Coordinates of C-alpha atoms in Angstrom, one line a residue:
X115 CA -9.9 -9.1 8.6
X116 CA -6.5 -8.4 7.2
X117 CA -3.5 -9.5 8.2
X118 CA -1.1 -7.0 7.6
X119 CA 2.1 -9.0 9.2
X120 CA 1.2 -11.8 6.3
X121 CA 1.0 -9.7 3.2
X122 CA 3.9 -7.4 4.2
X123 CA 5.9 -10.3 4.8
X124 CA 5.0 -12.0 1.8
X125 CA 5.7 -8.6 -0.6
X126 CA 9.0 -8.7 1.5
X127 CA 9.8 -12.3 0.6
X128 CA 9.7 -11.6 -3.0
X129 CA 11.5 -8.7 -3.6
X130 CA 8.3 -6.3 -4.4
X131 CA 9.3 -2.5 -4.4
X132 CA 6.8 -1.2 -2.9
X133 CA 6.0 1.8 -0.3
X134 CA 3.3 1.8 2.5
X135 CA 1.1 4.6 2.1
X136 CA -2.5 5.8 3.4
X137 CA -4.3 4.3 6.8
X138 CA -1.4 1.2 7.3
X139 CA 1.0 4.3 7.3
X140 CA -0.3 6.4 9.6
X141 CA -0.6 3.5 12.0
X142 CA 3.1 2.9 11.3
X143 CA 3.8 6.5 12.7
X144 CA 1.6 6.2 15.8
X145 CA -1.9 7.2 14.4
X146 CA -4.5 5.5 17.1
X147 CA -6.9 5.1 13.6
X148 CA -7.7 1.8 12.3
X149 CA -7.4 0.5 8.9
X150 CA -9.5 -2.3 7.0
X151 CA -6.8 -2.5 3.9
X152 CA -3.0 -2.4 3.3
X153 CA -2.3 0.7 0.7
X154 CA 1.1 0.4 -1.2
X155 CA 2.3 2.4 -3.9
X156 CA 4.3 0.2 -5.7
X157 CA 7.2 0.5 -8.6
X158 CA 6.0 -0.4 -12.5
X159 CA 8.9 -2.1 -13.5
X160 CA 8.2 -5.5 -16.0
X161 CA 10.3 -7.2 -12.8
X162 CA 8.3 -6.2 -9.8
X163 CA 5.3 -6.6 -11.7
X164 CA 5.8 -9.8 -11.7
X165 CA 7.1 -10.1 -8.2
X166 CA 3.9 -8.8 -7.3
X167 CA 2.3 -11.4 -9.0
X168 CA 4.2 -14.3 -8.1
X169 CA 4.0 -13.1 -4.5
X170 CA -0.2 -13.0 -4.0
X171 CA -0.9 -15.9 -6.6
X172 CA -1.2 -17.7 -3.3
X173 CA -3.5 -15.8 -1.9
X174 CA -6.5 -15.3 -4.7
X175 CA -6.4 -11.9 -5.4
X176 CA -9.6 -10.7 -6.5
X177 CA -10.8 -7.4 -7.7
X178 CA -12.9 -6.3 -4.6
X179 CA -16.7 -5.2 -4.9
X180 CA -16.8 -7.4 -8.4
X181 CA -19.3 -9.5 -8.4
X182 CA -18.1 -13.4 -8.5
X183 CA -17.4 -14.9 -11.9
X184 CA -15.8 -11.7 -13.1
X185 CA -13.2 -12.5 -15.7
X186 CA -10.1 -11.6 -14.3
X187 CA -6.5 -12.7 -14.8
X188 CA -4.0 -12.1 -12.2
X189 CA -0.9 -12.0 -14.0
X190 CA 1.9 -9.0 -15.1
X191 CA 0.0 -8.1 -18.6
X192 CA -2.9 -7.3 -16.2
X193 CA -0.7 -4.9 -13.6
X194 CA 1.0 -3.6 -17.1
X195 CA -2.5 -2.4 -18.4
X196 CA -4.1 -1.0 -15.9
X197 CA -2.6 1.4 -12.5
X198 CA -4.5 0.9 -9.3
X199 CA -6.2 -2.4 -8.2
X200 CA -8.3 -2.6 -4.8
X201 CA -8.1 -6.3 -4.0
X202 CA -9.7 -8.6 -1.7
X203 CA -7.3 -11.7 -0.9
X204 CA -7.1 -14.7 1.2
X205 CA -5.1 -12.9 3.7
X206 CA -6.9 -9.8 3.2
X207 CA -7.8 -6.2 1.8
X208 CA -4.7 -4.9 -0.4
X209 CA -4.9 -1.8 -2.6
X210 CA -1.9 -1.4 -5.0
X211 CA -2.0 2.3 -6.2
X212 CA 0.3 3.4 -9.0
X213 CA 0.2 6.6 -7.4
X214 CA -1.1 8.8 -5.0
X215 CA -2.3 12.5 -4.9
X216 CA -0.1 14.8 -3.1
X217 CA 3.0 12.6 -3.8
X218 CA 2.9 10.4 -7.1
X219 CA 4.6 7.3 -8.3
X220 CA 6.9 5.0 -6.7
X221 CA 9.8 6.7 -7.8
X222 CA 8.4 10.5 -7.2
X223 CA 8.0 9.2 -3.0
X224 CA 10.7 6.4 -2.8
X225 CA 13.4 9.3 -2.0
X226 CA 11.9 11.6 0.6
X227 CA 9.9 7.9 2.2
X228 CA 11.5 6.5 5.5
X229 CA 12.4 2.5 6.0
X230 CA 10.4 1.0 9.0
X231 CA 9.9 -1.9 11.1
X232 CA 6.2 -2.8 10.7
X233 CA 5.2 -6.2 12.0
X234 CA 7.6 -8.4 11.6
X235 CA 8.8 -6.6 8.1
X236 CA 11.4 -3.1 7.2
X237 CA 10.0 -1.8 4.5
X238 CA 9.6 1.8 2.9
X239 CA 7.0 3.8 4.5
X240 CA 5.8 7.3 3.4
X241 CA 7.5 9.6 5.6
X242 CA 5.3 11.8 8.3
X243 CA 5.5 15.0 5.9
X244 CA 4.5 13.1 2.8
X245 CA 2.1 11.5 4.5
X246 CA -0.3 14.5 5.5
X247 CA 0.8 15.8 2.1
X248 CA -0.9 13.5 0.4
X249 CA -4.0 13.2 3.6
X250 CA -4.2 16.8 2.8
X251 CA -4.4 16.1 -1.3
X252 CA -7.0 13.5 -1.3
X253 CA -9.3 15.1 0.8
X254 CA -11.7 13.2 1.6
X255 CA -13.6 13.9 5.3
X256 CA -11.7 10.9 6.8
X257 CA -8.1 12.0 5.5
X258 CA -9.0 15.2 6.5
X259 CA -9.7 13.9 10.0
X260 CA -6.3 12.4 10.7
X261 CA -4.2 15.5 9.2
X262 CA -4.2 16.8 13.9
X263 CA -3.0 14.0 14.6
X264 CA -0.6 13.3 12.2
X265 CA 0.8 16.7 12.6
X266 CA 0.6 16.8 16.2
X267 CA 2.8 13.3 15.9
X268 CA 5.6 15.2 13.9
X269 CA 5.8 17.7 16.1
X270 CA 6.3 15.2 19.1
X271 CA 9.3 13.8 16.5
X272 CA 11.1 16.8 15.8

């Protein structure tokens, strides 16, 4: 199970630039869904790569689904080289994106994304629109799914 509260908190703690994106975000917004993972898009800079780090050292990231004994280093070089990493933690299932259909990097959504109280942290959050945006981008049957009720949420908002 992932505890959502704990790893926002702790991406708050250090400094990480990051934006809440995909299941976590719809929640955020009202969305009676459930999520297994925390998605954040988060910014490439040397700096918050290494906040990033730093922050979930703690914690054992792990690339989920690899089979144990993997080699894998957790460290900035890593987060430099590569752009999305689905991790399994201590405190849970974390997906760091580098960017998302329908929206794009960290600084492409950073602008139009809206700050939020979730749990116990204010952080950036993709706003409603981007949010079905990039729902409606991805495609897949269970994005595709939530696009009503998103919608029908923004409407309620306006």
């Amino acid at each position: 199970m992932t505890d959502f509260d704990a790893l926002l908190t702790t991406l708050a703690r250090y400094n990480v630039k990051f934006i809440v994106v995909g299941g976590a975000a719809a929640i955020a917004h009202g969305s009676g869904r459930l999520t297994q993972d925390l998605d954040i898009v988060y910014e490439r800079s040397p700096g918050n790569l290494k906040g990033l780090v730093v922050a979930l050292t703690d914690y054992t990231p792990y690339l989920r689904g690899a089979p144990p004994g993997l080699p894998f280093r957790w460290e900035a070089a890593t987060l430099a080289h590569g752009l999305n990493f689905t991790l399994v933690t201590s405190l849970g299932a974390i997906d760091l994106l580098a960017e998302i259909p329908g929206g794009g990097t960290f600084d492409d959504l950073k602008n139009g994304a809206v700050e939020l109280q979730i749990f116990h942290t204010r952080c950036l959050c993709l706003s409603l629109g981007q949010l079905i945006r990039a729902k409606r981008a991805a495609g897949r049957p269970r994005d595709l799914e939530v696009i009503a009720e998103l919608e029908g949420i923004e409407e309620e908002s306006s």
